[in-house]
């Protein structure tokens, strides 16, 4: 934190399962973390499957409402049909998933829930896929990761008769068309929001900041903004983003726990604090480069293991 880190990601293969082997829970961890996360920094909670978060909905709603925690959660559903979920050996039903979505939407107003869908699982019939479409239509999730089924060697699904490729593609296109048919951010046009600027946009033309709900807010590409918290007016919206016009720099890019933090936000009015030394920004940039380098290595290792699995499968 002393080096100016402004955003923390708590993630794993299934974050919601944290602590089950040691007698604690994810909320136990989160309640301790928010005590030491300073003003000017935000915590993003990683992906969790429905069964684990179902046990802690009340506590999770409290954590996700905390001012230094993004009101955002990635909860994969994979299919809108209980039959398909059973065949996938998922340990939840559509009703379980919707209980999570509805409870958090009620208790954490404005929360962003992202989800995943797999199109064309071998046992998915047209009626099953229609149920998936209806699920997305009901909730209009602002972020839906759409994937076509791919048989992973060594899994039971790999031995199942596959749906014709063209049909899988048609279902994927239909779901994508539904997802593109609604605009989740238009109602935020004209709002004033507080965002943390953390990265460069995909097109390289803007910096990206995230508001309390982890919406992607584009701002001018000004190096002095990176790592800072700023106030913006939302002047435009797209399918996947908001466009922000900077109003005030709060300059709390050096997160701190000192008494000064209490004065940073008073009655939603943002005050200025002197920026940190330039070397703090340099350290932050170096850390980002190192993280990218580490991720490249991880992707390479995963690719090698996948190729190894395929070779073993072909040999058998």
Phi, psi and omega in degrees: 000325180295342180269003175094016178297131186248347184216132181241131176252125174254110189214160176194186178298325174209094186301326183297340182276000183305134171087352184296335181268353183234011173080021175232178182233166176300316177301325177304313180295314185295320179297329177284322181295317184294342178290333186247357176280119186279166172302143181094355177235150181231147179253131176248123181270133185281185186299140174220137176282154186305320187301322187281323181283337178303329183285346189225034186300316183297314180293320180295323178298322178294317180295314183292345176270352182295140185297341180251021175234131177296135174277072186212139176209137178259111182235100181291138174251324175076325179200154179262013182241127178297325179298315180292319178299321178296316180294330176284352183065034174280144185263041179202166177247172176299322179297321177300313180299314182291333175296318177298310183299311184292319181295312182293325178295327179283316186274339179234078185306131178088357184305144175261124175243122176260153180214170180239148175227136172253120179266135172085028171302143189310326182264006181283117176264173183302321181295324178294316180295323177300324177295324177296316178300317181294325178298314179293322179296322180296317190257339178046058180300135180290342180223118179229120178268112186258123182232148172268142181301135174226127183287121177273124182306137177091355180261156179303323182295335181293338181267354182279153176292127186275151173289142179308139185304319182296324179291320177299317178297320179297319179294319178298318178295319181297318179292320178297319178297319177297315180300321181284349187281347180235154182242109189280352188246357186300328182289351180265000178299130180091351179287153171257128186227155174258127183230157173251121183272120190229344188202177179260141179292162182300325181278354177078005185263349183221164164267155180247129172242161178237135176273188183303332184261013178062025171292148178277116181245120181272136178225166180303148182277081180245117185304332180292346182272337187299124180088000183259160172259129182225159171262138180226153166261133180280114186253351179199156178224149174230186180296322187243005187206166167242150176251126185247140172255121186292132179254307180220140169271124176273340176054042173258039180283358170251085183305142184211158179248007182290168179304337181300330182300325182295338181267354184296314179239115179229114182055040178065014175258131187265132179251157182269145176230147181300138180290160179286168178300156181302326183297335176295319178294320180297316178300318180299317179296316179299318180297321178296317180297317179298319180296320178296318179298318179297318181296323177300317178297318180298314180299320179298314181297316179299319179296317180297316180296322179295317178297320179299316178299319181294317179298315178299319180297318181291323179297319179294000000 
